[in-house]
mmCIF file of C-alpha atoms and ligand atoms in Angstrom:
data_model
loop_
_atom_site.group_PDB
_atom_site.id
_atom_site.type_symbol
_atom_site.label_atom_id
_atom_site.label_comp_id
_atom_site.label_asym_id
_atom_site.label_seq_id
_atom_site.Cartn_x
_atom_site.Cartn_y
_atom_site.Cartn_z
ATOM 1 C CA MET I 9 -31.098 4.920 -38.210
ATOM 2 C CA LYS I 10 -28.587 2.146 -38.518
ATOM 3 C CA TRP I 11 -25.794 4.504 -39.330
ATOM 4 C CA TRP I 12 -26.516 6.587 -36.255
ATOM 5 C CA PHE I 13 -26.665 3.570 -34.056
ATOM 6 C CA GLY I 14 -23.260 2.411 -35.247
ATOM 7 C CA PHE I 15 -21.882 5.896 -34.769
ATOM 8 C CA LEU I 16 -23.172 6.057 -31.203
ATOM 9 C CA LEU I 17 -21.705 2.682 -30.407
ATOM 10 C CA MET I 18 -18.385 3.837 -31.768
ATOM 11 C CA LEU I 19 -18.521 6.994 -29.661
ATOM 12 C CA LYS I 20 -19.218 4.932 -26.589
ATOM 13 C CA TYR I 21 -16.272 2.701 -27.405
ATOM 14 C CA VAL I 22 -13.933 5.591 -27.994
ATOM 15 C CA SER I 23 -14.956 7.391 -24.824
ATOM 16 C CA ALA I 24 -14.686 4.313 -22.624
ATOM 17 C CA GLU I 25 -11.111 4.970 -21.683
ATOM 18 C CA PRO I 26 -9.551 2.586 -19.224
ATOM 19 C CA THR I 27 -9.316 3.762 -15.611
ATOM 20 C CA PRO I 28 -5.857 5.203 -14.882
ATOM 21 C CA ILE I 29 -3.534 3.370 -12.502
ATOM 22 C CA VAL I 30 -1.240 4.748 -9.810
ATOM 23 C CA LEU I 31 1.699 2.607 -8.634
ATOM 24 C CA TRP I 32 3.711 3.070 -5.443
ATOM 25 C CA HIS I 33 6.935 1.087 -5.297
ATOM 26 C CA GLY I 34 8.485 -0.585 -2.256
ATOM 27 C CA MET I 35 11.615 -0.009 -0.206
ATOM 28 C CA GLY I 36 14.888 -0.394 -2.081
ATOM 29 C CA ASP I 37 12.964 0.078 -5.302
ATOM 30 C CA THR I 38 12.206 3.041 -7.535
ATOM 31 C CA CYS I 39 9.531 4.373 -9.802
ATOM 32 C CA CYS I 40 11.149 4.113 -13.127
ATOM 33 C CA LEU I 41 14.179 1.955 -13.710
ATOM 34 C CA ALA I 42 13.810 -0.658 -16.392
ATOM 35 C CA TYR I 43 14.425 -3.630 -14.099
ATOM 36 C CA SER I 44 11.994 -2.246 -11.606
ATOM 37 C CA LEU I 45 8.532 -0.661 -11.780
ATOM 38 C CA GLY I 46 9.436 0.921 -15.105
ATOM 39 C CA LEU I 47 9.034 -2.516 -16.619
ATOM 40 C CA PHE I 48 5.808 -3.176 -14.775
ATOM 41 C CA LYS I 49 4.380 0.075 -16.117
ATOM 42 C CA LEU I 50 5.159 -1.057 -19.674
ATOM 43 C CA PHE I 51 3.516 -4.393 -18.946
ATOM 44 C CA LEU I 52 0.308 -2.668 -17.787
ATOM 45 C CA GLU I 53 0.324 -0.375 -20.808
ATOM 46 C CA LYS I 54 0.608 -3.372 -23.084
ATOM 47 C CA GLN I 55 -2.144 -5.324 -21.336
ATOM 48 C CA ILE I 56 -4.552 -2.389 -21.095
ATOM 49 C CA PRO I 57 -4.182 -0.372 -24.298
ATOM 50 C CA GLY I 58 -4.537 3.362 -23.761
ATOM 51 C CA VAL I 59 -4.271 3.196 -19.987
ATOM 52 C CA TYR I 60 -2.622 6.109 -18.169
ATOM 53 C CA VAL I 61 -0.163 4.829 -15.565
ATOM 54 C CA VAL I 62 1.616 6.924 -12.946
ATOM 55 C CA SER I 63 4.547 5.269 -11.208
ATOM 56 C CA LEU I 64 5.122 7.529 -8.221
ATOM 57 C CA LYS I 65 8.537 9.114 -7.894
ATOM 58 C CA ILE I 66 9.152 10.515 -4.431
ATOM 59 C CA GLY I 67 11.702 13.248 -5.070
ATOM 60 C CA ASN I 68 13.248 14.937 -8.037
ATOM 61 C CA SER I 69 15.334 12.071 -9.346
ATOM 62 C CA THR I 70 15.428 8.299 -9.310
ATOM 63 C CA VAL I 71 18.255 8.352 -6.759
ATOM 64 C CA GLU I 72 16.273 10.631 -4.446
ATOM 65 C CA ASP I 73 13.281 8.368 -4.954
ATOM 66 C CA LEU I 74 15.322 5.370 -3.785
ATOM 67 C CA GLU I 75 16.750 7.230 -0.778
ATOM 68 C CA ASN I 76 13.411 8.635 0.242
ATOM 69 C CA GLY I 77 12.103 5.068 0.538
ATOM 70 C CA TYR I 78 14.373 4.796 3.587
ATOM 71 C CA PHE I 79 14.663 8.288 4.942
ATOM 72 C CA MET I 80 11.723 10.518 4.076
ATOM 73 C CA HIS I 81 9.033 10.380 6.737
ATOM 74 C CA PRO I 82 5.927 8.616 5.347
ATOM 75 C CA ASN I 83 3.704 11.451 6.537
ATOM 76 C CA LYS I 84 5.666 13.765 4.258
ATOM 77 C CA GLN I 85 5.707 11.233 1.430
ATOM 78 C CA VAL I 86 1.933 10.827 1.653
ATOM 79 C CA GLU I 87 1.398 14.577 1.677
ATOM 80 C CA TYR I 88 3.645 14.944 -1.359
ATOM 81 C CA VAL I 89 1.766 12.213 -3.214
ATOM 82 C CA CYS I 90 -1.610 13.707 -2.290
ATOM 83 C CA GLU I 91 -0.527 16.983 -3.888
ATOM 84 C CA THR I 92 0.976 15.305 -6.934
ATOM 85 C CA LEU I 93 -2.149 13.262 -7.632
ATOM 86 C CA ALA I 94 -4.520 16.184 -7.021
ATOM 87 C CA GLN I 95 -2.667 18.215 -9.638
ATOM 88 C CA ASP I 96 -2.688 15.525 -12.317
ATOM 89 C CA PRO I 97 -5.432 16.382 -14.840
ATOM 90 C CA ASN I 98 -5.520 12.780 -16.065
ATOM 91 C CA LEU I 99 -6.647 11.490 -12.686
ATOM 92 C CA GLN I 100 -9.617 13.767 -12.108
ATOM 93 C CA ASN I 101 -12.143 11.089 -13.057
ATOM 94 C CA GLY I 102 -10.624 8.571 -10.690
ATOM 95 C CA PHE I 103 -8.060 5.787 -10.699
ATOM 96 C CA ASN I 104 -7.050 2.396 -9.350
ATOM 97 C CA GLY I 105 -4.083 2.137 -6.979
ATOM 98 C CA ILE I 106 -1.470 -0.604 -6.715
ATOM 99 C CA GLY I 107 0.982 -0.598 -3.812
ATOM 100 C CA PHE I 108 4.092 -2.761 -3.660
ATOM 101 C CA SER I 109 5.400 -3.765 -0.236
ATOM 102 C CA GLN I 110 5.658 -0.627 1.953
ATOM 103 C CA GLY I 111 4.062 1.321 -0.908
ATOM 104 C CA SER I 112 0.913 -0.622 0.082
ATOM 105 C CA GLN I 113 0.375 1.040 3.426
ATOM 106 C CA PHE I 114 1.555 4.376 2.037
ATOM 107 C CA LEU I 115 -1.006 4.264 -0.762
ATOM 108 C CA ARG I 116 -3.690 3.232 1.725
ATOM 109 C CA ALA I 117 -2.732 6.324 3.726
ATOM 110 C CA VAL I 118 -3.251 8.426 0.595
ATOM 111 C CA VAL I 119 -6.754 6.962 0.210
ATOM 112 C CA GLN I 120 -7.569 7.626 3.859
ATOM 113 C CA ARG I 121 -5.995 11.054 4.278
ATOM 114 C CA CYS I 122 -6.833 12.746 1.010
ATOM 115 C CA GLY I 123 -9.217 10.453 -0.878
ATOM 116 C CA HIS I 124 -11.946 13.104 -0.549
ATOM 117 C CA LYS I 125 -9.774 15.587 -2.449
ATOM 118 C CA LEU I 126 -9.015 13.252 -5.372
ATOM 119 C CA GLY I 127 -11.071 11.693 -8.150
ATOM 120 C CA PRO I 128 -12.797 8.521 -6.914
ATOM 121 C CA ILE I 129 -10.314 5.777 -6.082
ATOM 122 C CA LYS I 130 -11.933 2.586 -7.311
ATOM 123 C CA ASN I 131 -9.803 -0.328 -6.260
ATOM 124 C CA LEU I 132 -6.792 -0.460 -3.976
ATOM 125 C CA ILE I 133 -4.580 -3.450 -4.626
ATOM 126 C CA THR I 134 -1.737 -4.148 -2.224
ATOM 127 C CA LEU I 135 1.014 -6.667 -2.933
ATOM 128 C CA GLY I 136 2.941 -7.874 0.108
ATOM 129 C CA GLY I 137 1.952 -4.812 2.163
ATOM 130 C CA GLN I 138 2.591 -4.359 5.874
ATOM 131 C CA HIS I 139 -0.820 -3.154 7.001
ATOM 132 C CA GLN I 140 -0.236 -4.060 10.627
ATOM 133 C CA GLY I 141 3.446 -3.237 10.496
ATOM 134 C CA VAL I 142 6.430 -5.535 10.948
ATOM 135 C CA TYR I 143 8.192 -7.006 13.928
ATOM 136 C CA GLY I 144 11.559 -8.278 12.786
ATOM 137 C CA LEU I 145 13.488 -7.926 9.582
ATOM 138 C CA PRO I 146 14.407 -11.487 8.595
ATOM 139 C CA HIS I 147 16.149 -10.641 5.360
ATOM 140 C CA CYS I 148 16.238 -6.990 6.084
ATOM 141 C CA PHE I 149 14.803 -5.932 2.743
ATOM 142 C CA ALA I 150 17.491 -4.835 0.310
ATOM 143 C CA LEU I 151 19.968 -3.574 2.893
ATOM 144 C CA GLN I 152 23.493 -4.886 3.111
ATOM 145 C CA HIS I 153 24.461 -7.038 5.974
ATOM 146 C CA GLU I 154 26.176 -4.762 8.483
ATOM 147 C CA THR I 155 23.676 -2.008 7.995
ATOM 148 C CA CYS I 156 21.016 -4.633 8.299
ATOM 149 C CA ASP I 157 22.174 -5.737 11.743
ATOM 150 C CA TYR I 158 22.434 -2.160 12.852
ATOM 151 C CA VAL I 159 18.958 -1.369 11.626
ATOM 152 C CA ARG I 160 17.545 -4.463 13.264
ATOM 153 C CA LYS I 161 19.099 -3.549 16.624
ATOM 154 C CA LEU I 162 18.037 0.021 16.310
ATOM 155 C CA LEU I 163 14.467 -1.001 15.624
ATOM 156 C CA ASN I 164 14.414 -3.513 18.453
ATOM 157 C CA TYR I 165 15.595 -1.048 21.062
ATOM 158 C CA ALA I 166 14.679 2.360 19.830
ATOM 159 C CA ALA I 167 12.019 2.193 17.127
ATOM 160 C CA TYR I 168 9.675 4.446 19.026
ATOM 161 C CA TYR I 169 12.157 7.169 19.927
ATOM 162 C CA SER I 170 11.062 10.176 17.990
ATOM 163 C CA TRP I 171 14.479 10.729 16.410
ATOM 164 C CA VAL I 172 14.338 7.221 14.982
ATOM 165 C CA GLN I 173 10.756 7.698 13.814
ATOM 166 C CA ASN I 174 11.954 10.834 12.114
ATOM 167 C CA SER I 175 15.001 9.383 10.471
ATOM 168 C CA LEU I 176 14.108 5.863 9.378
ATOM 169 C CA VAL I 177 10.968 5.124 7.390
ATOM 170 C CA GLN I 178 10.765 1.508 8.548
ATOM 171 C CA ALA I 179 10.546 2.597 12.190
ATOM 172 C CA THR I 180 7.225 4.248 11.447
ATOM 173 C CA TYR I 181 5.619 0.897 10.765
ATOM 174 C CA TRP I 182 7.491 -1.058 13.425
ATOM 175 C CA HIS I 183 4.873 -2.791 15.546
ATOM 176 C CA ASP I 184 6.008 -4.341 18.815
ATOM 177 C CA PRO I 185 3.241 -6.759 19.876
ATOM 178 C CA LEU I 186 4.787 -7.011 23.354
ATOM 179 C CA ASP I 187 3.921 -3.400 24.012
ATOM 180 C CA GLU I 188 0.818 -2.397 22.078
ATOM 181 C CA LYS I 189 0.321 0.749 24.150
ATOM 182 C CA LYS I 190 3.752 2.062 23.346
ATOM 183 C CA TYR I 191 3.172 1.302 19.678
ATOM 184 C CA ALA I 192 -0.182 3.073 19.601
ATOM 185 C CA LYS I 193 1.261 6.119 21.296
ATOM 186 C CA ASN I 194 4.603 6.429 19.529
ATOM 187 C CA SER I 195 4.258 5.031 16.031
ATOM 188 C CA GLU I 196 3.994 8.215 14.036
ATOM 189 C CA PHE I 197 2.638 6.710 10.890
ATOM 190 C CA LEU I 198 1.083 3.271 11.118
ATOM 191 C CA ALA I 199 -0.737 3.615 14.433
ATOM 192 C CA ASP I 200 -2.224 6.832 13.116
ATOM 193 C CA ILE I 201 -3.529 5.458 9.830
ATOM 194 C CA ASN I 202 -4.843 2.389 11.648
ATOM 195 C CA ASN I 203 -6.823 4.581 14.067
ATOM 196 C CA GLU I 204 -5.100 2.975 17.041
ATOM 197 C CA LEU I 205 -4.978 5.935 19.412
ATOM 198 C CA GLN I 206 -7.892 7.987 18.156
ATOM 199 C CA ILE I 207 -10.478 7.459 15.491
ATOM 200 C CA ASN I 208 -10.299 9.732 12.499
ATOM 201 C CA GLN I 209 -13.674 9.470 10.800
ATOM 202 C CA THR I 210 -12.281 10.876 7.540
ATOM 203 C CA TYR I 211 -10.041 7.817 7.265
ATOM 204 C CA ILE I 212 -13.041 5.512 7.595
ATOM 205 C CA ASP I 213 -15.252 7.473 5.220
ATOM 206 C CA ASN I 214 -12.573 7.557 2.551
ATOM 207 C CA LEU I 215 -11.517 3.922 2.846
ATOM 208 C CA ILE I 216 -15.067 2.619 2.774
ATOM 209 C CA LYS I 217 -15.675 4.337 -0.564
ATOM 210 C CA LEU I 218 -13.325 1.917 -2.316
ATOM 211 C CA GLU I 219 -15.019 -0.640 -4.522
ATOM 212 C CA HIS I 220 -12.490 -3.257 -3.468
ATOM 213 C CA PHE I 221 -9.502 -3.427 -1.175
ATOM 214 C CA VAL I 222 -7.481 -6.347 -2.496
ATOM 215 C CA MET I 223 -4.648 -7.713 -0.354
ATOM 216 C CA VAL I 224 -2.143 -10.183 -1.776
ATOM 217 C CA LYS I 225 -0.076 -12.253 0.637
ATOM 218 C CA PHE I 226 3.069 -14.171 -0.331
ATOM 219 C CA GLU I 227 3.028 -17.523 1.422
ATOM 220 C CA SER I 228 6.806 -17.989 1.436
ATOM 221 C CA ASP I 229 7.688 -14.365 2.030
ATOM 222 C CA SER I 230 11.154 -14.230 3.587
ATOM 223 C CA ILE I 231 11.231 -10.479 4.015
ATOM 224 C CA VAL I 232 8.054 -9.494 5.800
ATOM 225 C CA GLN I 233 7.526 -10.660 9.367
ATOM 226 C CA PRO I 234 4.885 -11.736 10.164
ATOM 227 C CA ARG I 235 3.424 -12.546 6.727
ATOM 228 C CA GLU I 236 -0.069 -12.214 8.174
ATOM 229 C CA THR I 237 0.363 -8.419 8.092
ATOM 230 C CA GLU I 238 -0.057 -8.622 4.305
ATOM 231 C CA TRP I 239 -3.685 -9.601 4.998
ATOM 232 C CA PHE I 240 -4.004 -7.101 7.859
ATOM 233 C CA GLY I 241 -3.436 -9.778 10.506
ATOM 234 C CA PHE I 242 -0.660 -9.744 13.109
ATOM 235 C CA TYR I 243 0.649 -11.339 16.309
ATOM 236 C CA ALA I 244 -1.974 -11.549 19.015
ATOM 237 C CA PRO I 245 -1.262 -8.725 21.492
ATOM 238 C CA GLY I 246 1.253 -9.397 24.276
ATOM 239 C CA GLN I 247 3.445 -11.996 22.558
ATOM 240 C CA ALA I 248 5.210 -12.666 19.274
ATOM 241 C CA LYS I 249 4.281 -16.220 18.374
ATOM 242 C CA ASP I 250 0.565 -16.737 17.868
ATOM 243 C CA LEU I 251 -0.980 -15.007 14.917
ATOM 244 C CA ILE I 252 -4.457 -13.634 14.538
ATOM 245 C CA THR I 253 -6.353 -12.787 11.392
ATOM 246 C CA LEU I 254 -7.813 -9.385 10.663
ATOM 247 C CA GLN I 255 -11.242 -10.756 11.596
ATOM 248 C CA GLN I 256 -9.941 -11.783 15.038
ATOM 249 C CA SER I 257 -8.340 -8.441 15.765
ATOM 250 C CA ALA I 258 -9.632 -5.477 17.759
ATOM 251 C CA ILE I 259 -9.373 -3.081 14.826
ATOM 252 C CA TYR I 260 -11.937 -5.268 13.046
ATOM 253 C CA LYS I 261 -14.156 -6.269 15.945
ATOM 254 C CA LYS I 262 -14.539 -2.686 17.111
ATOM 255 C CA ASP I 263 -14.520 -1.605 13.487
ATOM 256 C CA ARG I 264 -12.108 1.231 14.147
ATOM 257 C CA LEU I 265 -11.281 1.614 10.456
ATOM 258 C CA GLY I 266 -14.450 0.496 8.655
ATOM 259 C CA LEU I 267 -12.878 -2.810 7.601
ATOM 260 C CA LYS I 268 -15.676 -4.883 9.129
ATOM 261 C CA LYS I 269 -18.272 -2.953 7.177
ATOM 262 C CA MET I 270 -16.195 -3.344 4.039
ATOM 263 C CA ASP I 271 -15.844 -7.076 4.657
ATOM 264 C CA GLU I 272 -19.578 -7.463 5.128
ATOM 265 C CA ALA I 273 -20.154 -5.549 1.891
ATOM 266 C CA GLY I 274 -17.806 -7.942 0.055
ATOM 267 C CA LYS I 275 -15.205 -5.246 -0.531
ATOM 268 C CA LEU I 276 -12.243 -6.990 1.070
ATOM 269 C CA VAL I 277 -10.458 -9.491 -1.140
ATOM 270 C CA PHE I 278 -7.757 -11.784 0.246
ATOM 271 C CA LEU I 279 -5.491 -13.424 -2.326
ATOM 272 C CA SER I 280 -2.310 -15.378 -1.904
ATOM 273 C CA GLN I 281 0.645 -16.492 -3.941
ATOM 274 C CA PRO I 282 2.922 -19.411 -3.069
ATOM 275 C CA GLY I 283 6.280 -17.690 -3.570
ATOM 276 C CA ASP I 284 8.620 -15.211 -1.891
ATOM 277 C CA HIS I 285 8.060 -11.458 -1.543
ATOM 278 C CA LEU I 286 6.437 -9.927 -4.636
ATOM 279 C CA ARG I 287 6.913 -13.057 -6.745
ATOM 280 C CA PHE I 288 4.084 -13.526 -9.183
ATOM 281 C CA SER I 289 3.729 -14.375 -12.836
ATOM 282 C CA GLU I 290 2.332 -12.124 -15.529
ATOM 283 C CA ASP I 291 -0.404 -14.676 -16.260
ATOM 284 C CA TRP I 292 -1.506 -14.730 -12.651
ATOM 285 C CA PHE I 293 -1.583 -10.935 -12.558
ATOM 286 C CA ILE I 294 -3.593 -10.723 -15.766
ATOM 287 C CA ASP I 295 -6.214 -13.258 -14.662
ATOM 288 C CA THR I 296 -6.465 -12.393 -10.983
ATOM 289 C CA ILE I 297 -5.895 -8.651 -10.865
ATOM 290 C CA ILE I 298 -6.208 -7.029 -14.283
ATOM 291 C CA LYS I 299 -9.355 -8.761 -15.528
ATOM 292 C CA PRO I 300 -11.460 -8.402 -12.375
ATOM 293 C CA TYR I 301 -10.240 -5.028 -11.114
ATOM 294 C CA LEU I 302 -8.386 -2.978 -13.691
ATOM 295 C CA LEU I 303 -10.439 -3.266 -16.868
HETATM 296 C C1 LIG Q 261 12.435 18.898 -5.520
HETATM 297 O O1 LIG Q 261 13.271 20.029 -5.707
HETATM 298 C C2 LIG Q 261 12.735 21.245 -5.220
HETATM 299 C C3 LIG Q 261 13.670 22.367 -5.620
HETATM 300 O O2 LIG Q 261 14.981 22.071 -5.279
HETATM 301 C C4 LIG Q 261 12.563 21.131 -3.705
HETATM 302 O O3 LIG Q 261 12.025 22.317 -3.176
HETATM 303 C C5 LIG Q 261 11.620 19.964 -3.383
HETATM 304 O O4 LIG Q 261 11.512 19.794 -1.990
HETATM 305 C C6 LIG Q 261 12.132 18.682 -4.031
HETATM 306 N N1 LIG Q 261 11.120 17.651 -3.858
HETATM 307 C C7 LIG Q 261 11.314 16.550 -3.118
HETATM 308 C C8 LIG Q 261 10.155 15.663 -2.923
HETATM 309 O O5 LIG Q 261 12.392 16.253 -2.623
HETATM 310 C C1 LIG Q 262 -8.254 13.371 10.258
HETATM 311 O O1 LIG Q 262 -7.751 13.257 8.956
HETATM 312 C C2 LIG Q 262 -7.933 14.410 8.140
HETATM 313 C C3 LIG Q 262 -7.476 14.041 6.743
HETATM 314 O O2 LIG Q 262 -6.131 13.652 6.734
HETATM 315 C C4 LIG Q 262 -7.169 15.571 8.737
HETATM 316 O O3 LIG Q 262 -7.370 16.730 7.961
HETATM 317 C C5 LIG Q 262 -7.639 15.808 10.170
HETATM 318 O O4 LIG Q 262 -6.846 16.795 10.776
HETATM 319 C C6 LIG Q 262 -7.559 14.526 10.976
HETATM 320 N N1 LIG Q 262 -8.191 14.710 12.268
HETATM 321 C C7 LIG Q 262 -7.578 14.457 13.411
HETATM 322 C C8 LIG Q 262 -8.378 14.662 14.638
HETATM 323 O O5 LIG Q 262 -6.429 14.059 13.467
#
């Protein structure tokens, strides 16, 4: 009897493999370089022995992956990732997702658009994401200065022209609070995944299946404007000064995306860190993210 019991316990232990993790890097970053998410992947593998981690590479090389972060339309990136994840035999029993910066809203789009075709996605964790878009590029991400000014001007005057939407990733989550109608109609990526113009029930059904949707905001973020977008808040419509929280916004009040239901079910988690964009310590990550959501 005793021997069998011990054997069964051991079997249970052996079969309790950790839930795989999918990472989506931010703009100006790549999947795999050592100083980038490559290192973060190693960190996760060390903290969670035996875990299977996919750091998404958009393209056939690291250089393409970096370029695609600026120039490959998010709708295409999301489609590509949906296919990649569906074909991965190690993810068939589900996974947790972690998005970095713009990878946050892209990974959310994966959940919403193809979650029903993938193994169950348990927790979605977004670090410094731009869920309501950006209006302004204070430090202009990783771009160099002249390009930065050009990009800023381009976005201010022409973000919603379809050629810009088609050629610059960041235009697809540009959100001009002075003209919400224009945004809803012309933003080819963000307005769609936020159900601004029409409601796609699949998006709601898929998102609501998450166990938790964890959003981390960086209190001194000098890159993302406004910072509130990291918690799904934004400027109140019609001006670019006063901020509103997710709970004060129309998307929540009319529950266009299922976020109100998720909030009421305790599925939305709002965390913050005092530093600049994506600055956090390993200890904080272990205690606040790994232990509650990834083990
Ligand atoms: C990878 O390379 C193949 C063959 O050249 C190409 O068809 C495909 O589009 C490339 N994938 C991406 C995401 O660029
Ligand atoms: C809603 O989203 C699903 C999944 O991405 C898609 O197949 C469908 O065409 C969308 N429906 C509309 C009306 O856009």
